[in-house]
XYZ file of C-alpha atoms in Angstrom:
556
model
C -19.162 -11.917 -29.199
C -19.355 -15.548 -27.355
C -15.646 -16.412 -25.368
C -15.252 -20.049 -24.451
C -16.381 -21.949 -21.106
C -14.226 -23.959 -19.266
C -15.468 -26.159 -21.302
C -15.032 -24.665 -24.564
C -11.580 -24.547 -23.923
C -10.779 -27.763 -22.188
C -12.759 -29.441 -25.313
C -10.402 -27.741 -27.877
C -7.292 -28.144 -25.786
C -7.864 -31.934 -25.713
C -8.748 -31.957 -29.574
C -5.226 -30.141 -30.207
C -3.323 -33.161 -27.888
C -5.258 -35.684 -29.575
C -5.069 -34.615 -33.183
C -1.006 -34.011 -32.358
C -0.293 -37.364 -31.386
C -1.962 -38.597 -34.751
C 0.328 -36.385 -36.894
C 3.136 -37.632 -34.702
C 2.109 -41.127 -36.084
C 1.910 -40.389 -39.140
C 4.970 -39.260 -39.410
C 6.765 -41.744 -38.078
C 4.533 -44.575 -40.009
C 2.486 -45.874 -37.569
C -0.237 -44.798 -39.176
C -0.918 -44.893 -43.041
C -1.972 -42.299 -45.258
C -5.695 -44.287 -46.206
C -5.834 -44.600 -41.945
C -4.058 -40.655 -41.488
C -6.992 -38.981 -43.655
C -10.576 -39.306 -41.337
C -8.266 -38.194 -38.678
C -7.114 -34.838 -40.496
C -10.065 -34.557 -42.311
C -12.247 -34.555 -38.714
C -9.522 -31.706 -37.950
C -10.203 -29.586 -41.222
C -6.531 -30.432 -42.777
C -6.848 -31.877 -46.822
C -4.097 -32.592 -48.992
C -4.466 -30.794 -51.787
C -2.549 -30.549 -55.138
C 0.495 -28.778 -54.262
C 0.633 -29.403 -50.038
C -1.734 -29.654 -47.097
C -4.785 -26.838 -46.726
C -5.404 -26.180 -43.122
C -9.633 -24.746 -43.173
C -10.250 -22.965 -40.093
C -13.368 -22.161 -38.802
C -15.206 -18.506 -38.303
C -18.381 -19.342 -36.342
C -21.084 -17.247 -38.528
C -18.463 -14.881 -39.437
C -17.340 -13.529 -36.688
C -14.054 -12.104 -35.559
C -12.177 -10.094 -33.224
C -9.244 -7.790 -33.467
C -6.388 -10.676 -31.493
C -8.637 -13.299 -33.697
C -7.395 -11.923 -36.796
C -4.137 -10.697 -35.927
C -3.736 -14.234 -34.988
C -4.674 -15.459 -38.429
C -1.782 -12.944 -39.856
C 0.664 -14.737 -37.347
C 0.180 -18.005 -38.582
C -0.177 -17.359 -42.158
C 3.717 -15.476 -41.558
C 5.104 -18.547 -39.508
C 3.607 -21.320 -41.030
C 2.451 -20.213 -44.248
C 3.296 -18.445 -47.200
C 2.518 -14.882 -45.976
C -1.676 -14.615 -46.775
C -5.117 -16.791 -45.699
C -7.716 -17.169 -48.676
C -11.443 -16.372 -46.697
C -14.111 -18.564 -48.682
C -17.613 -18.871 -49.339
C -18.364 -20.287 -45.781
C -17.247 -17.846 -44.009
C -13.973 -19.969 -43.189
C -10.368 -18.840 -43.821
C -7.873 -21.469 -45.458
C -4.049 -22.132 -45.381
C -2.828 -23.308 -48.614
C 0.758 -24.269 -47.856
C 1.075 -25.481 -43.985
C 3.951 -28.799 -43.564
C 2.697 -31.604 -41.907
C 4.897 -31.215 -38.814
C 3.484 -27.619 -38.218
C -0.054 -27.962 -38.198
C -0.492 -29.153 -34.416
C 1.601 -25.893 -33.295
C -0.842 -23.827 -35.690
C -3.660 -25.759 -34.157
C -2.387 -24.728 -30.708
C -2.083 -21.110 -31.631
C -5.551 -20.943 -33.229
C -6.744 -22.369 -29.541
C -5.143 -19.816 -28.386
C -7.109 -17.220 -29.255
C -10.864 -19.318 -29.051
C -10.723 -20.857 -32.723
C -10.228 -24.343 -34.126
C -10.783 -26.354 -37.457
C -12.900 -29.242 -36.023
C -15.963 -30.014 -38.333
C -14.387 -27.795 -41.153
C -14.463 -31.413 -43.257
C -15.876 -34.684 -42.913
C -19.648 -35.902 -43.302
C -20.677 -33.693 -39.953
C -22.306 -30.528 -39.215
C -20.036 -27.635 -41.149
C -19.345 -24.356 -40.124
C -22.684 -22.653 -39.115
C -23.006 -19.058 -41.551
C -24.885 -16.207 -41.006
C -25.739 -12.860 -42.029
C -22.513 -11.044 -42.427
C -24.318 -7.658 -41.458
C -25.899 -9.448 -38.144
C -26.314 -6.968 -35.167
C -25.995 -3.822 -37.171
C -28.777 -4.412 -40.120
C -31.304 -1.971 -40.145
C -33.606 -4.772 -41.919
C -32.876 -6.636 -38.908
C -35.798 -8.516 -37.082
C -33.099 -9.972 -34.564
C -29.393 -11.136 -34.638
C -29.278 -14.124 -35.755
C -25.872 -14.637 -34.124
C -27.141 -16.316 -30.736
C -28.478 -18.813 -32.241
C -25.753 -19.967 -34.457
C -23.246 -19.726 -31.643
C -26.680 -22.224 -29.952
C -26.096 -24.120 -32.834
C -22.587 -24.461 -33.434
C -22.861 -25.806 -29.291
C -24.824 -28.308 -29.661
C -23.643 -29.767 -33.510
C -20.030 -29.653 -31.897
C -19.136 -33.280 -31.483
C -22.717 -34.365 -31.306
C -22.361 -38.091 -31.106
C -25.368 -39.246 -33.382
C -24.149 -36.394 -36.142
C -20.349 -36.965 -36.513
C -21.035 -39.884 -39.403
C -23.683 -38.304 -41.355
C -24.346 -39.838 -44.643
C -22.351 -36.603 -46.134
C -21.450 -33.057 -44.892
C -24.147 -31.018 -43.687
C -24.574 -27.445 -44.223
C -26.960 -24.414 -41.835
C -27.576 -20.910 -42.845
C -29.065 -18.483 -40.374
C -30.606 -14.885 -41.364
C -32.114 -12.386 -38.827
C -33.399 -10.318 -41.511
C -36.171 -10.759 -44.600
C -33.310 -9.388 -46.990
C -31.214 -12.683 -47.271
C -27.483 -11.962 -46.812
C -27.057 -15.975 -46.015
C -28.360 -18.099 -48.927
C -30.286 -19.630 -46.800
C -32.011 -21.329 -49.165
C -29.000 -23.180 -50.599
C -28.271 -25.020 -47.559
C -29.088 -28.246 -46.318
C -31.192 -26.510 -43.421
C -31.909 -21.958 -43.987
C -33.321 -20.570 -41.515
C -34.555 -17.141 -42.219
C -36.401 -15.331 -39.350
C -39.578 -14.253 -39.775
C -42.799 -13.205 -37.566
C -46.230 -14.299 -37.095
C -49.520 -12.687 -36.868
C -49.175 -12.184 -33.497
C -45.833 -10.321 -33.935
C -43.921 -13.190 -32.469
C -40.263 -13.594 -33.754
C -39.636 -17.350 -35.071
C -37.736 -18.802 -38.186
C -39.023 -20.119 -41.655
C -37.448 -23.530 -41.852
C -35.933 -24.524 -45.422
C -34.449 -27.992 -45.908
C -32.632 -29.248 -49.098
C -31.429 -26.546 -50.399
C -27.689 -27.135 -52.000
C -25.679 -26.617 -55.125
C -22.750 -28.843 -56.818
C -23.728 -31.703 -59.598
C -27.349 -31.019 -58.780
C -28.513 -28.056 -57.800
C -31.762 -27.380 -55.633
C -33.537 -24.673 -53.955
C -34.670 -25.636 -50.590
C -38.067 -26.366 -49.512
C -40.121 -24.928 -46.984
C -41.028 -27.455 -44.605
C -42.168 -24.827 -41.639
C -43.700 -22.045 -42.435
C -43.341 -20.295 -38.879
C -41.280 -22.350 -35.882
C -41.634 -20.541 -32.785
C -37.677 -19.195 -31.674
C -37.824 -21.710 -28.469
C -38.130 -24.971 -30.694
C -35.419 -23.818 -32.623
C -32.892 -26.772 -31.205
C -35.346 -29.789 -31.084
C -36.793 -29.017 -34.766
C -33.151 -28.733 -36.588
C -32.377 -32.153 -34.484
C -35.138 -33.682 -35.839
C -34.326 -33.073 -39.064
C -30.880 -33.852 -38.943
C -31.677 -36.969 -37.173
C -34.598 -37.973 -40.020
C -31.566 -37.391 -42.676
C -29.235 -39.643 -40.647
C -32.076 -42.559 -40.715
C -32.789 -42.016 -44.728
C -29.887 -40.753 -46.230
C -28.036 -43.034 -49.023
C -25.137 -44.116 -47.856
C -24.768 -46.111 -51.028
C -23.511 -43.596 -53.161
C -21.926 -40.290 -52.355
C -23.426 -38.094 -55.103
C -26.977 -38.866 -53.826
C -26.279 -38.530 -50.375
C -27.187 -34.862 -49.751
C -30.167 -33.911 -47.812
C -31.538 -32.458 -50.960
C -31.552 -36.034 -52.758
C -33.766 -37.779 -49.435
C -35.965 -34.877 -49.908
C -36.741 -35.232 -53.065
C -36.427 -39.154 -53.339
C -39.068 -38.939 -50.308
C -41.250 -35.964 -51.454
C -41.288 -33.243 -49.092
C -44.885 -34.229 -47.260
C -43.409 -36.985 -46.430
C -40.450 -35.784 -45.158
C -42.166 -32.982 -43.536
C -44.586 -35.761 -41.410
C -41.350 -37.676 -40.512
C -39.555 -34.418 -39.220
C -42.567 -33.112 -37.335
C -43.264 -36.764 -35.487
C -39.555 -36.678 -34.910
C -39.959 -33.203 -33.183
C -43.127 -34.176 -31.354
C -40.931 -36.998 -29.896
C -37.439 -34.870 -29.069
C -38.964 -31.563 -27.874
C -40.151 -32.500 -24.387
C -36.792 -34.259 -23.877
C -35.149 -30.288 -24.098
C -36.920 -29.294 -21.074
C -35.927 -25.543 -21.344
C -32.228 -26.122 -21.076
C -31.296 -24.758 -24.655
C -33.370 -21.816 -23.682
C -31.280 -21.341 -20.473
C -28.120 -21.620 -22.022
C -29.783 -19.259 -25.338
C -30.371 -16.584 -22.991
C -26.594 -16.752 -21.754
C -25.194 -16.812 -25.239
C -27.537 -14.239 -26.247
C -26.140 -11.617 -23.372
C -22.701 -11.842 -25.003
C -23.951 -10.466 -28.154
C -25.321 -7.239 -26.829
C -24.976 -4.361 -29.127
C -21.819 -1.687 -28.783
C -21.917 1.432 -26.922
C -22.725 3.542 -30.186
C -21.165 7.029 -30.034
C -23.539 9.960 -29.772
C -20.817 12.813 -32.535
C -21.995 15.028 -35.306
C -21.841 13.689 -38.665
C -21.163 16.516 -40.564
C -17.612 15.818 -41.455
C -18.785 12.934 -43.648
C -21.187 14.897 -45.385
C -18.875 17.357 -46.459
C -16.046 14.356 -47.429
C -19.181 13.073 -49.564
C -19.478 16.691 -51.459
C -15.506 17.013 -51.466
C -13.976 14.034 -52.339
C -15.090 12.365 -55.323
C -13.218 8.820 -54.918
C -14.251 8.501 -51.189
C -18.343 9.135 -52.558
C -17.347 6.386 -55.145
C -16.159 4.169 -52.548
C -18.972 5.279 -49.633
C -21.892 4.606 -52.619
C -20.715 0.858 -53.159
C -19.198 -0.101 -50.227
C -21.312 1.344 -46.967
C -24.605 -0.036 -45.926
C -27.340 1.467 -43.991
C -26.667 0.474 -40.231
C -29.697 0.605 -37.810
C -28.612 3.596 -36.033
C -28.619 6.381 -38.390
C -24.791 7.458 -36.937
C -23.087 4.699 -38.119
C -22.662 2.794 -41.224
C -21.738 -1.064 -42.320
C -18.670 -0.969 -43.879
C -17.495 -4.142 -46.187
C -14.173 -3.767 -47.029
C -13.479 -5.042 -50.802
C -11.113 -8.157 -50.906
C -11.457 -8.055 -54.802
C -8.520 -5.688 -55.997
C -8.482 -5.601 -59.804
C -6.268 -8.383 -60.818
C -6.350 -10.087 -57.845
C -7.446 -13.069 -56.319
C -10.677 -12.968 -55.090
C -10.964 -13.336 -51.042
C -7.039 -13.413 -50.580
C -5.619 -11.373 -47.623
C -1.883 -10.713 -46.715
C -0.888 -10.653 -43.270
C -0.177 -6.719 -43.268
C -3.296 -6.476 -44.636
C -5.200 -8.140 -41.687
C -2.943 -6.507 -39.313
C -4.416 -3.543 -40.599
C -8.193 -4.542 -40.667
C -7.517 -6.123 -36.771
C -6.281 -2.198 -36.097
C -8.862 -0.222 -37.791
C -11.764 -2.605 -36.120
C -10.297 -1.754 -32.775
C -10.021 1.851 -33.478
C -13.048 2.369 -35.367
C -15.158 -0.270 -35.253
C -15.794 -1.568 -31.468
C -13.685 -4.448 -32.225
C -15.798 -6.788 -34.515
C -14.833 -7.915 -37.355
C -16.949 -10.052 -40.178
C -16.120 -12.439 -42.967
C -19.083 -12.659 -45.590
C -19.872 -15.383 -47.615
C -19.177 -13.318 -50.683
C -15.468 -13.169 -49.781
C -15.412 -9.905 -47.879
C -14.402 -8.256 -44.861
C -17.295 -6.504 -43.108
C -16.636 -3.529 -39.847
C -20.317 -3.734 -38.726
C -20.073 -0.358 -36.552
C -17.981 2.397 -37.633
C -19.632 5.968 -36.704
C -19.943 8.149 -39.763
C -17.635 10.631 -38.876
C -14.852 7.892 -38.536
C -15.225 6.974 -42.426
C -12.857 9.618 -44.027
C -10.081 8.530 -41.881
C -10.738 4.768 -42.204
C -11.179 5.179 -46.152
C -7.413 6.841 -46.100
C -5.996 3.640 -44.123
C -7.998 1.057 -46.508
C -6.364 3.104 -49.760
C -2.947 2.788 -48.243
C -3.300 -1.038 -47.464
C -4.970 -1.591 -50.837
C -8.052 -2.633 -49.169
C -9.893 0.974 -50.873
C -11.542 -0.562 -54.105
C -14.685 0.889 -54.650
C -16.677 -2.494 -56.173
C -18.645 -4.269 -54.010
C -21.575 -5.549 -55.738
C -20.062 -4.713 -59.324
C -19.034 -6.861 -61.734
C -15.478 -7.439 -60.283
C -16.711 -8.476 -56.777
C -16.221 -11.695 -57.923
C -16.744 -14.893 -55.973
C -14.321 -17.869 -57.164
C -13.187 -20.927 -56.102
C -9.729 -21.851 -55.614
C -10.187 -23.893 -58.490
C -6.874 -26.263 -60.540
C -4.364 -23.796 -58.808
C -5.183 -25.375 -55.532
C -7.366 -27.702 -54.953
C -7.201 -31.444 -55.839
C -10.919 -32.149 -57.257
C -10.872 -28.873 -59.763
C -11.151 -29.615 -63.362
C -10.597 -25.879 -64.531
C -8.902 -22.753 -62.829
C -10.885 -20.008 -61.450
C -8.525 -17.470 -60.168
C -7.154 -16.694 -63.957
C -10.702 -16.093 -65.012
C -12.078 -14.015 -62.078
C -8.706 -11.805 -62.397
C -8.759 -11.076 -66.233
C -12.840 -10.646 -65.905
C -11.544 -7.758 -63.646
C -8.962 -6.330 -65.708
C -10.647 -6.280 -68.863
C -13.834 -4.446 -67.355
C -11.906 -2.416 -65.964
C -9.761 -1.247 -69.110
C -13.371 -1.182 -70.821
C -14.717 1.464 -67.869
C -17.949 -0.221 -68.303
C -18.176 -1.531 -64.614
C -20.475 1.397 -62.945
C -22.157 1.747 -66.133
C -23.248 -2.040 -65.850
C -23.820 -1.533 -62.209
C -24.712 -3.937 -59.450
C -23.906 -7.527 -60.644
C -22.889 -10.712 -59.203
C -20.458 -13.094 -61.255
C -19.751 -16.306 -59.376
C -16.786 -18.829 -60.705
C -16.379 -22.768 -59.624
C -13.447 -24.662 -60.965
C -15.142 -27.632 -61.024
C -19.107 -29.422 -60.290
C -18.720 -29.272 -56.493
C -19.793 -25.544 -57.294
C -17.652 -23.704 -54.112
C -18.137 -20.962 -55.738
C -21.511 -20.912 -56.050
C -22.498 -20.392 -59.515
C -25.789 -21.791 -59.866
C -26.791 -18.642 -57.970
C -24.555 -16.254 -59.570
C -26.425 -13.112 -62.017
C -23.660 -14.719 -64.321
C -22.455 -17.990 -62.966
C -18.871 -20.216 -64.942
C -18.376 -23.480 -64.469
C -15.131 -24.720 -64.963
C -15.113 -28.520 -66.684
C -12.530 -30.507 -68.660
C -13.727 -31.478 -71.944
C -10.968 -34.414 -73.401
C -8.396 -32.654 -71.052
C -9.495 -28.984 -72.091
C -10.271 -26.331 -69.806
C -14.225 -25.673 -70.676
C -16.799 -23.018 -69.270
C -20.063 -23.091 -69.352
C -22.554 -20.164 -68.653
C -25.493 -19.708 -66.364
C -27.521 -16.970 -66.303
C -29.935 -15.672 -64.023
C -29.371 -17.049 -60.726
C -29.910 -15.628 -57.581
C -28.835 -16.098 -54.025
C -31.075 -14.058 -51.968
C -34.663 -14.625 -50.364
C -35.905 -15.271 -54.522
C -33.566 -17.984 -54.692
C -33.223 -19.244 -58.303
C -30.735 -21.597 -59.943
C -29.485 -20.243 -63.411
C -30.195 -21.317 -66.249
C -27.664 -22.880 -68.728
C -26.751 -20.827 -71.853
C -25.801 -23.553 -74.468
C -21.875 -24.789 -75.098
C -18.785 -23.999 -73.343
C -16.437 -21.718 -74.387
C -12.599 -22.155 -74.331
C -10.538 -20.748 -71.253
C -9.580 -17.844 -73.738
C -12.809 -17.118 -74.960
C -14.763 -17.000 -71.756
C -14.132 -13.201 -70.952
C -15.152 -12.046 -74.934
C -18.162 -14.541 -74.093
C -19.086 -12.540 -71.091
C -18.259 -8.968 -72.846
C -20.949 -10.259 -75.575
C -23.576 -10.646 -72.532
C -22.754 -7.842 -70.763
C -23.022 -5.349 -74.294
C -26.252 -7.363 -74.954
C -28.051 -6.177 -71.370
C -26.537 -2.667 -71.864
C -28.714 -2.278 -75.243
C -31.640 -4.284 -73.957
C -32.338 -2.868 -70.453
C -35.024 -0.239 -70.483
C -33.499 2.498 -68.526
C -29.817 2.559 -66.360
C -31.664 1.713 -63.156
C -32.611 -1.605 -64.600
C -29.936 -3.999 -63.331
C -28.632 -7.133 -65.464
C -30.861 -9.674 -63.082
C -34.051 -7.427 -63.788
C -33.459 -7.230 -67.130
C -32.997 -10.924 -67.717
C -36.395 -11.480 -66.270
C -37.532 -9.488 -68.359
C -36.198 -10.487 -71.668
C -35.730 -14.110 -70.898
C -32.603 -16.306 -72.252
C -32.917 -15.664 -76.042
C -31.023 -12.203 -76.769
C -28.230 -13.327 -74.450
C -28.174 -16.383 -76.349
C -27.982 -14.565 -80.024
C -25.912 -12.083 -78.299
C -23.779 -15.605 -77.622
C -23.430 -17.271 -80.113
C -24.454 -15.842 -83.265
C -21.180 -13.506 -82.575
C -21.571 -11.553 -86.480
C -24.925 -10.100 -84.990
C -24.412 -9.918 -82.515
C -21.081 -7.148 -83.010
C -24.340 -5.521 -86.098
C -26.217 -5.036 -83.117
C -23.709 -3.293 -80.951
């Protein structure tokens, strides 16, 4: 993985100094709280409902073994013994004290992160492909160029006052792991006729109070214009974005306010203008970045140890069949490791529990380490015959559930526990979904299924694109939820489609049993998944299945 310049460093160091000296004067009231929070919100700190959340960035998801082990020291010094990793590929600290966030800012320097651009109307976190570098989909990893990215977006001076925050998604494969087309700017890579990598450009993509699929605006941009075209974009958004009102100020609202030719003409004249201004420079400092992301020494071993722990152990094949992907060389396998224990909360991690992920990586994995956008912890390399023993560690830590991409691999918000702009929790509801499926023992039988949970419209948790997506709204000081169905986050990108009214916060889980028995009788055979089958059948059974409840139990 990329390791700072001098640069790099010197950059973060003076960001640490700086930010420290404007906690110092807050504290001493020098500074006000309306004056305080640009300042902490340029250095990823919010005040939330209960105390400060400290969100650190994870540049496309990546990790190493002191990088996390790190993360486990702060959240024991200065926190409350756990990090919560999120939807972008970030990790947050819900209970830091005022006073102690420069000293955890000066630790997380210490080990090549930072929370700069983590808030604020800038360039966020760049995300990518959680499975980049190991994919057997793969066309290339996607990771250079987000590290290129994340470079050049860093403190840019014509992007730091964007007319709101401003979201990238990178994917080096045609199977989207990324979203990518729920982001202000996707990029999925692609090839030409010529056989000739280069990236599909998608602009306006973006969920909360009004939800859009991005638009295509390049069909095929060659890999070496990467830089210049995503500046010319951003800097076409910076010239027409509202700045009169904050809920039409995404991206997504210019675009369609515009109409994408338009906006496709602007970006393109912009890009005619920028790209002889680059004069190969990116491309220099690409092919540097790109030789610190050269694959692993893979280990040449038999396999055949696994194959008989598949045939002998029937809760390892349980966890090996949801939990391993195929990894491009035919040795190894991608491992995510589930962060969505039964009654937990979704994407939480304890300290011991990344101590042990930071050991296993270096022991089994060639030290790399992965945070998904789904909440997950990914070991991209780990050689087959290294899975039995690896499995046995994950059980002990409780890190060994056997559900990713079942119903209780769950992605939810913080929601009202936490954070300040929820209207509804999310935790509760992802945790008793979990509990009560699996009581029912209906989870495999369902089989692969993707419920997504936001507390509130700001949709963190993504549930416009969920199979099943809850939205958590207050209704006359009532926790409401309303149901989407449908939605889907990969390269078919659809929002979901609204089922009818809410339902109270304890009839939201009998709402979703009703749905779930509904698909089980409808779907044609068991290899027909809940998405597939909704396509199929369309809204209307779910709906009966809904809310016409005395049938609906005649049918089952």
């Amino acid at each position: 993985m990329y390791s700072y310049s001098d640069f790099d460093e010197a950059f973060v160091r003076s960001r640490v100094a700086q930010f420290t000296n404007q906690v110092d004067r807050r504290l001493d009231g020098s500074l006000t709280e309306d004056e305080f929070r640009p300042l902490r919100l340029m250095n990823g700190l919010y005040l939330q409902l209960h105390a400060y959340m400290l969100r650190v960035a994870i540049p496309y998801g990546s990790l190493n073994p002191g990088q996390m082990r790190q993360l486990a020291r702060i959240a024991d010094t200065w926190d409350k013994g756990y990090g919560h990793f999120t939807t972008r590929q970030n990790i947050q600290f819900n209970w830091p004290k005022l006073p102690d966030v420069p000293a955890i800012l000066a630790a997380l320097a210490d080990v090549e992160m930072h929370a700069i651009q983590t808030s604020g109307n800038t360039v966020r976190n760049v995300t990518a492909d959680h499975f980049a570098g190991a994919a057997a989909d793969e066309i290339a990893d996607p990771r250079p160029y987000a590290e290129l990215l994340r470079q050049w977006s860093m403190d840019h001076p014509e992007f730091q006052f964007l007319p709101r925050k401003f979201k990238i998604a990178i994917t080096g494969a045609p199977n989207d792991r990324a979203v990518t087309r729920a982001h202000d700017i996707g990029l999925r890579m692609v090839r030409n006729a010529a056989d000739e990598p280069g990236f599909e450009v998608i602009v306006g993509g973006g969920l909360g109070r009004t939800p859009m699929v991005g638009m295509t605006v390049r069909d095929f941009l060659p890999e070496a214009d990467l830089l210049p075209y995503v500046e010319a974009v951003l800097s076409v958004y910076n010239t027409l974005g509202r700045r009169d009102n904050k809920f039409k100020a995404r991206i997504k609202i210019t675009l369609h306010e515009t109409g994408k030719d338009e906006i496709t003409r602007l970006i393109e004249a912009e890009f005619a203008r920028l790209r002889p201004l680059f004069g190969g420079n990116d491309q220099k400092l690409l092919a540097d970045i790109r030789a610190a992301f050269a694959p692993p020494a893979f280990r040449d071993a038999p396999v055949d140890a696994y194959d008989a722990f598949l045939k002998a152990d029937p809760v390892f094949r349980a966890w090996a069949d949801t939990n391993l992907a195929r990894h491009r060389n035919d040795q190894y396998a991608i491992v995510t490791v589930s962060l969505k224990a039964h009654g937990l909360t979704p994407g939480d991690a304890t300290s011991g529990q990344m101590r042990v992920l930071a050991d296993l990586a270096e022991r089994y994995g060639h030290s790399d380490l992965r945070i998904s956008h789904e909440q997950n912890v990914i070991l991209p390399h780990v050689h087959k015959s290294d899975l039995p023993a690896l499995h046995a560690v994950l059980v002990q830590a409780g890190l060994g559930t056997a559900n990713v991409g079942l119903l209780s691999d769950i992605i939810a918000c913080p929601g009202m526990d936490y954070c300040a702009l929820a209207t509804a929790r999310s935790i509760p509801v992802a945790q008793e979904l979990a509990m009560h499926f699996e009581a029912l023992k209906l989870e495999h039988e369902i089989g692969p299924l993707k419920i997504k949970i936001s507390g509130c419209i700001n949709a963190c948790g993504h549930h416009h694109v969920g199979h099943i997506g809850i939205l958590g709204l207050d209704r006359a000081g009532v926790e409401n939820y309303q149901i989407t169905l449908g939605g889907d986050g990969t390269e078919d990108a659809v929002i979901g489609e609204k089922t009818g009214p809410g339902f109270a916060y304890d009839e939201i889980v009998p709402a979703i049993e009703r749905i779930l028995r509904a698909y089980l009788s409808l779907r044609l055979e068991p290899s027909e998944t809940f998405l597939h089958a909704f396509k199929r059948v369309g809204m209307e059974p779910f709906k009966t299945a809904l809310y016409n409840t005395e049938g609906a139990q005649d049918a089952a």
